[in-house]
Amino acid sequence: METTDLHGWPEPVVPVQILSNSSMQTVPQQYMKPPSERPDMGIISGINDPNLRIPVIDLDGFDDIPEHRQVVLAAVGDACRNWGFFHVVNHGVDIDSVKRMRGAWREFFDLPMEEKKVYANSPATYEGYGSRLGVEKGAILDWNDYYFLNLLPSDAKNLEKWPRLPCNLREATEKYSCELVNLCEVVLKAISSSLGLADDYLHRAFGGSDGISACMRVNYYPKCPQPDVTLGLSSHSDPGGITLLLVDDHVKGTQVRKGNTWVTVQPIPGSFVVNVGDQIQILSNGAYKSVEHRAVANSGADRLTIAFFCNPRGDLPMAPPPQLVGPESPAVYGKPGISFNEYRKYVRTKGASGRAQVQALSLANN
């Protein structure tokens, strides 16, 4: 059986920012998606049908006002069942912390290429500066560069991988990540309760305070000469627990699949976009959906987004609790046995690839 080498990329990695700055008129062949995967550019700049907007949930008073708590739980349950995505507003994250975070990472991507390449990553951990996912040779690539960092547990954090420039980046990232951990706790609590479980069920299922893992990916999408033939990030569902995405307030590009339609997420300044990952779908016995999403490229402007991932401890197998499995809700997935570390090897080998992995675990497909 052929093994995959996770210690090196199968081909030389060329940062997309270099291609973008070269004034080329067409994207290289390895970035051209099959026609069936190419975006409809006509709907990206327009406004979606009002009935096709991801829900907006106001968290103000969630822990303090019982009446509002019930409204939030109903909205979270509905969003997780029908969309797999929702905005959160009045979430408690300091707006100045968000501004500093955005500014510091924009400065990083504006640094000379040689300074960024010092932090070049490898498939072994993905930590650092990169321009591709997956180690399959000859894969069609996405039009983006990124920076990936492990944050939790504390022994996974490697400060040598944190850029030293700009000088405020480390402090900004540390403060921001602490605030996002707190927001993840609130969202996990809301999802747990909306499923009829104890407030802390998902927190404990993910490994508890000493076990939950967190990581972050800062996505930089340079200008693209042909956004109609490529993608900033291919369609995929997130393999982990939940994702908090800070979108670009000025340039749209995140799209969510709703049935057979791709819905462009409309930025709401001051909000975060929450999306359900594969592990929540498994833990909810399929009641809550991890949904395909993607990023489109843009010819007129670059775009920066920050994805914060809250995931189970790497060695824990995921399975729904007994109270979510019964005659009226038969088991969707088989016996537990695959840990999160094993689960995410799929995306680290093949890159972003739809929902093939979580679908493969379904009993209906076995």
Coordinates of C-alpha atoms in Angstrom, one line a residue:
M1 CA 0.0 0.0 0.0
E2 CA 1.3 3.4 -1.0
T3 CA 2.1 5.7 2.0
T4 CA 1.9 9.4 2.1
D5 CA 5.0 11.5 3.0
L6 CA 3.9 14.2 5.4
H7 CA 7.4 15.7 5.8
G8 CA 7.6 17.5 2.5
W9 CA 5.4 18.9 -0.3
P10 CA 5.2 16.8 -3.4
E11 CA 6.1 19.8 -5.7
P12 CA 7.7 23.2 -5.2
V13 CA 5.4 25.6 -3.4
V14 CA 5.0 29.0 -5.1
P15 CA 3.2 31.6 -2.9
V16 CA 0.0 32.8 -4.7
Q17 CA 1.0 36.3 -3.7
I18 CA 4.0 36.0 -6.1
L19 CA 1.7 35.0 -8.9
S20 CA -0.7 37.8 -8.2
N21 CA 2.0 40.4 -8.2
S22 CA 3.5 39.2 -11.4
S23 CA 0.8 40.9 -13.6
M24 CA 0.0 37.6 -15.3
Q25 CA -3.3 37.7 -17.3
T26 CA -4.3 34.1 -16.8
V27 CA -4.0 31.7 -13.8
P28 CA -1.6 28.8 -14.2
Q29 CA -3.1 25.5 -15.2
Q30 CA -2.8 23.9 -11.8
Y31 CA -5.2 26.5 -10.4
M32 CA -8.0 25.9 -12.9
K33 CA -11.0 24.1 -11.5
P34 CA -13.1 21.7 -13.6
P35 CA -16.1 23.6 -15.1
S36 CA -18.5 22.0 -12.7
E37 CA -16.6 23.5 -9.7
R38 CA -16.2 27.0 -11.0
P39 CA -18.1 29.8 -9.4
D40 CA -21.0 31.8 -10.9
M41 CA -19.5 35.2 -10.8
G42 CA -22.9 36.8 -11.5
I43 CA -24.2 36.1 -8.0
I44 CA -21.1 37.0 -6.0
S45 CA -21.3 40.7 -6.3
G46 CA -25.0 40.8 -6.0
I47 CA -27.3 40.5 -3.0
N48 CA -28.8 37.2 -2.1
D49 CA -32.5 36.5 -2.0
P50 CA -33.5 37.7 1.5
N51 CA -34.7 34.1 2.2
L52 CA -31.2 32.9 1.5
R53 CA -29.2 34.7 4.2
I54 CA -27.5 32.8 7.0
P55 CA -29.2 33.4 10.3
V56 CA -28.1 36.2 12.7
I57 CA -28.1 35.3 16.4
D58 CA -27.8 38.0 19.1
L59 CA -25.9 36.6 22.2
D60 CA -26.5 39.6 24.4
G61 CA -28.0 38.4 27.7
F62 CA -27.7 34.7 26.8
D63 CA -26.3 33.8 30.3
D64 CA -28.3 36.4 32.2
I65 CA -31.8 36.6 30.8
P66 CA -33.8 33.4 30.9
E67 CA -36.3 34.5 28.3
H68 CA -33.5 35.5 25.8
R69 CA -31.6 32.3 26.5
Q70 CA -34.6 30.3 25.2
V71 CA -34.8 32.5 22.1
V72 CA -31.1 31.9 21.5
L73 CA -31.3 28.2 22.0
A74 CA -34.2 27.9 19.5
A75 CA -32.3 30.0 17.0
V76 CA -29.1 28.0 17.4
G77 CA -30.9 24.7 17.0
D78 CA -32.8 25.9 13.9
A79 CA -29.5 27.3 12.3
C80 CA -27.6 24.1 13.0
R81 CA -30.3 21.9 11.5
N82 CA -31.1 23.9 8.4
W83 CA -27.9 25.9 7.6
G84 CA -24.9 24.6 9.6
F85 CA -23.9 28.3 9.7
F86 CA -24.9 31.5 11.6
H87 CA -23.7 34.9 12.4
V88 CA -23.3 35.9 16.1
V89 CA -23.5 39.5 17.2
N90 CA -23.1 41.1 20.7
H91 CA -20.7 38.2 21.4
G92 CA -18.4 40.0 23.9
V93 CA -15.2 40.0 21.9
D94 CA -13.5 43.4 22.2
I95 CA -13.7 45.2 18.9
D96 CA -10.3 46.8 19.4
S97 CA -8.8 43.3 19.7
V98 CA -10.4 42.4 16.4
K99 CA -9.0 45.6 14.7
R100 CA -5.5 44.9 16.1
M101 CA -5.6 41.3 14.9
R102 CA -6.7 42.3 11.4
G103 CA -4.1 45.0 11.2
A104 CA -1.2 42.9 12.4
W105 CA -1.8 40.1 10.0
R106 CA -2.4 42.4 7.0
E107 CA 1.0 43.9 7.9
F108 CA 2.5 40.4 8.0
F109 CA 1.2 39.5 4.5
D110 CA 2.6 42.9 3.2
L111 CA 6.1 41.9 4.4
P112 CA 8.8 41.1 1.8
M113 CA 8.5 37.5 0.6
E114 CA 11.8 36.4 2.0
E115 CA 10.7 37.4 5.5
K116 CA 7.5 35.3 5.2
K117 CA 9.3 32.3 3.8
V118 CA 11.3 31.9 7.0
Y119 CA 8.1 30.5 8.5
A120 CA 7.3 28.1 5.6
N121 CA 5.3 25.1 6.7
S122 CA 5.3 21.4 6.0
P123 CA 2.5 18.8 5.8
A124 CA 3.7 17.3 9.1
T125 CA 2.0 20.0 11.2
Y126 CA 0.8 22.7 8.8
E127 CA 2.1 25.3 11.3
G128 CA 3.5 28.3 9.6
Y129 CA 3.2 30.1 6.3
G130 CA 1.8 28.0 3.4
S131 CA 0.1 28.0 0.0
R132 CA -1.4 24.6 -0.4
L133 CA -3.4 21.9 1.4
G134 CA -3.0 18.2 0.7
V135 CA 0.1 16.3 -0.4
E136 CA -1.3 14.5 -3.4
K137 CA 1.0 15.2 -6.4
G138 CA -0.7 17.0 -9.3
A139 CA -3.7 18.2 -7.2
I140 CA -5.5 21.3 -8.4
L141 CA -4.5 24.1 -6.1
D142 CA -6.5 27.0 -4.5
W143 CA -5.8 30.7 -5.0
N144 CA -4.7 31.6 -1.4
D145 CA -1.9 31.9 1.0
Y146 CA -2.3 31.3 4.7
Y147 CA -0.7 31.1 8.1
F148 CA -1.6 28.3 10.4
L149 CA -1.0 28.2 14.2
N150 CA -1.7 25.7 17.0
L151 CA -3.1 27.4 20.1
L152 CA -4.4 24.7 22.5
P153 CA -3.6 22.6 24.4
S154 CA -0.7 24.7 25.7
D155 CA 1.9 22.1 25.0
A156 CA 0.9 22.3 21.3
K157 CA 1.7 26.0 21.1
N158 CA 5.1 26.6 19.5
L159 CA 6.1 30.3 19.8
E160 CA 9.0 29.8 17.4
K161 CA 6.3 29.5 14.7
W162 CA 4.8 32.8 15.6
P163 CA 6.1 35.6 13.4
R164 CA 8.2 38.2 15.1
L165 CA 7.1 40.9 12.6
P166 CA 5.2 43.1 12.8
C167 CA 6.2 43.6 16.4
N168 CA 2.6 43.7 17.8
L169 CA 1.5 40.5 16.0
R170 CA 2.2 38.0 18.8
E171 CA 0.5 40.1 21.5
A172 CA -2.5 40.8 19.3
T173 CA -2.8 37.1 18.4
E174 CA -2.5 36.0 22.0
K175 CA -5.2 38.4 23.2
Y176 CA -7.5 37.6 20.3
S177 CA -7.2 33.8 20.7
C178 CA -8.0 34.1 24.5
E179 CA -11.2 36.0 23.6
L180 CA -12.1 33.5 20.9
V181 CA -11.7 30.6 23.3
N182 CA -14.2 32.3 25.6
L183 CA -16.7 32.8 22.8
C184 CA -16.2 29.1 21.7
E185 CA -17.3 28.1 25.2
V186 CA -20.5 30.1 24.9
V187 CA -21.3 28.7 21.5
L188 CA -20.5 25.1 22.6
K189 CA -22.8 25.6 25.6
A190 CA -25.6 26.9 23.4
I191 CA -25.2 24.0 20.9
S192 CA -25.2 21.5 23.8
S193 CA -28.3 22.9 25.4
S194 CA -30.1 23.2 22.1
L195 CA -29.7 19.4 21.7
G196 CA -31.2 18.8 25.1
L197 CA -27.9 18.0 26.6
A198 CA -26.2 19.4 29.7
D199 CA -24.6 22.8 29.1
D200 CA -21.1 21.4 29.4
Y201 CA -21.6 18.2 27.5
L202 CA -19.7 19.2 24.3
H203 CA -17.0 20.9 26.4
R204 CA -16.4 17.6 28.2
A205 CA -16.8 15.5 25.0
F206 CA -14.1 17.6 23.4
G207 CA -11.7 16.8 26.3
G208 CA -12.5 19.4 28.9
S209 CA -10.4 22.4 29.9
D210 CA -7.1 20.6 29.7
G211 CA -8.0 18.8 26.5
I212 CA -9.9 20.9 24.0
S213 CA -7.7 21.8 21.0
A214 CA -7.7 25.1 19.2
C215 CA -5.9 26.3 16.1
M216 CA -6.1 29.3 13.7
R217 CA -5.7 29.8 10.0
V218 CA -5.3 33.4 8.7
N219 CA -6.3 33.3 5.0
Y220 CA -5.0 35.7 2.5
Y221 CA -6.6 35.8 -1.0
P222 CA -4.6 38.0 -3.4
K223 CA -6.1 39.6 -6.4
C224 CA -6.8 37.0 -9.2
P225 CA -6.7 37.7 -12.9
Q226 CA -9.4 35.0 -13.6
P227 CA -11.7 34.5 -10.6
D228 CA -14.2 32.7 -12.8
V229 CA -12.0 29.6 -13.4
T230 CA -10.5 29.1 -9.9
L231 CA -11.4 29.2 -6.2
G232 CA -9.8 30.9 -3.2
L233 CA -10.6 27.7 -1.2
S234 CA -12.3 24.6 -2.6
S235 CA -15.6 23.3 -1.3
H236 CA -15.3 21.4 2.0
S237 CA -16.9 20.9 5.4
D238 CA -14.6 21.6 8.3
P239 CA -13.4 18.3 9.9
G240 CA -13.4 19.6 13.5
G241 CA -15.9 20.9 16.1
I242 CA -16.9 24.5 15.4
T243 CA -15.3 27.3 13.5
L244 CA -15.5 31.0 14.2
L245 CA -14.7 32.9 11.1
L246 CA -13.9 36.6 11.0
V247 CA -14.8 37.6 7.4
D248 CA -13.5 40.6 5.5
D249 CA -15.8 43.5 6.2
H250 CA -15.2 45.0 2.7
V251 CA -14.7 42.2 0.2
K252 CA -17.2 39.3 -0.1
G253 CA -16.0 35.8 -0.9
T254 CA -17.2 33.2 1.6
Q255 CA -20.0 31.0 0.1
V256 CA -22.2 28.4 1.8
R257 CA -24.0 25.6 0.1
K258 CA -27.8 25.6 0.6
G259 CA -29.3 22.7 -1.3
N260 CA -28.1 23.2 -4.9
T261 CA -27.4 26.9 -4.4
W262 CA -24.2 28.7 -3.3
V263 CA -25.1 31.6 -1.0
T264 CA -22.6 34.4 -0.6
V265 CA -22.2 35.4 3.0
Q266 CA -22.9 39.2 3.4
P267 CA -20.4 40.7 5.9
I268 CA -21.9 42.1 9.1
P269 CA -19.3 44.3 10.8
G270 CA -18.6 43.3 14.3
S271 CA -20.0 39.7 13.8
F272 CA -18.4 36.3 13.7
V273 CA -19.6 33.5 11.4
V274 CA -20.0 30.2 13.2
N275 CA -20.1 27.0 11.3
V276 CA -20.7 23.4 12.5
G277 CA -17.9 21.0 11.8
D278 CA -18.0 17.2 11.1
Q279 CA -17.5 16.3 14.8
I280 CA -20.6 18.1 15.8
Q281 CA -22.5 16.4 13.1
I282 CA -21.3 13.0 14.4
L283 CA -21.9 13.9 18.1
S284 CA -25.4 15.1 17.3
N285 CA -26.2 11.8 15.5
G286 CA -26.7 13.7 12.3
A287 CA -29.2 16.2 13.7
Y288 CA -26.9 19.1 13.1
K289 CA -25.2 19.5 9.8
S290 CA -21.7 20.3 8.7
V291 CA -22.1 22.1 5.5
E292 CA -20.0 22.6 2.4
H293 CA -18.5 26.1 2.0
R294 CA -15.9 27.6 -0.2
A295 CA -14.1 30.9 -0.9
V296 CA -14.2 32.6 -4.3
A297 CA -11.4 34.8 -5.7
N298 CA -11.6 38.4 -6.6
S299 CA -10.0 40.4 -9.5
G300 CA -10.3 43.8 -8.0
A301 CA -9.2 43.5 -4.4
D302 CA -7.4 41.1 -2.0
R303 CA -9.2 39.7 1.0
L304 CA -8.2 38.5 4.5
T305 CA -10.2 36.2 6.8
I306 CA -9.3 34.6 10.1
A307 CA -10.7 31.1 10.9
F308 CA -10.5 30.0 14.6
F309 CA -11.1 26.3 15.0
C310 CA -12.3 24.7 18.3
N311 CA -11.7 20.9 18.1
P312 CA -11.8 17.8 20.2
R313 CA -8.7 16.5 21.8
G314 CA -6.8 14.6 19.1
D315 CA -6.9 11.1 20.6
L316 CA -10.6 11.1 21.5
P317 CA -13.1 9.0 19.4
M318 CA -16.3 10.9 18.6
A319 CA -19.8 9.3 19.0
P320 CA -23.2 10.6 19.9
P321 CA -24.5 10.3 23.5
P322 CA -27.0 7.5 24.2
Q323 CA -29.9 10.0 24.7
L324 CA -29.6 11.1 21.0
V325 CA -29.9 7.6 19.7
G326 CA -33.1 5.6 19.8
P327 CA -36.1 4.2 17.9
E328 CA -37.1 7.7 16.6
S329 CA -33.5 8.7 15.9
P330 CA -31.5 5.5 14.9
A331 CA -27.8 5.6 14.9
V332 CA -26.4 7.4 11.8
Y333 CA -22.8 6.4 12.5
G334 CA -21.2 3.2 13.5
K335 CA -19.3 2.4 16.7
P336 CA -16.7 5.0 17.7
G337 CA -13.1 4.1 16.8
I338 CA -11.7 7.0 14.8
S339 CA -9.9 9.7 16.7
F340 CA -9.9 13.3 15.6
N341 CA -6.2 13.1 14.8
E342 CA -7.0 10.1 12.5
Y343 CA -10.0 11.9 11.0
R344 CA -8.2 15.0 10.0
K345 CA -5.5 13.1 8.2
Y346 CA -7.9 12.9 5.3
V347 CA -8.0 16.6 4.6
R348 CA -4.2 16.9 5.2
T349 CA -3.7 14.3 2.5
K350 CA -6.3 15.2 -0.1
G351 CA -6.9 18.9 0.8
A352 CA -10.4 20.5 0.8
S353 CA -12.7 17.9 -0.8
G354 CA -16.4 18.4 -0.2
R355 CA -18.1 16.2 2.4
A356 CA -16.7 12.9 1.3
Q357 CA -15.2 12.0 4.6
V358 CA -18.1 12.5 7.0
Q359 CA -20.4 10.8 4.4
A360 CA -18.1 7.8 4.3
L361 CA -18.7 7.2 8.1
S362 CA -22.5 7.0 7.7
L363 CA -24.0 3.6 8.2
A364 CA -26.1 4.2 5.2
N365 CA -22.9 4.2 3.1
N366 CA -21.5 1.1 4.7

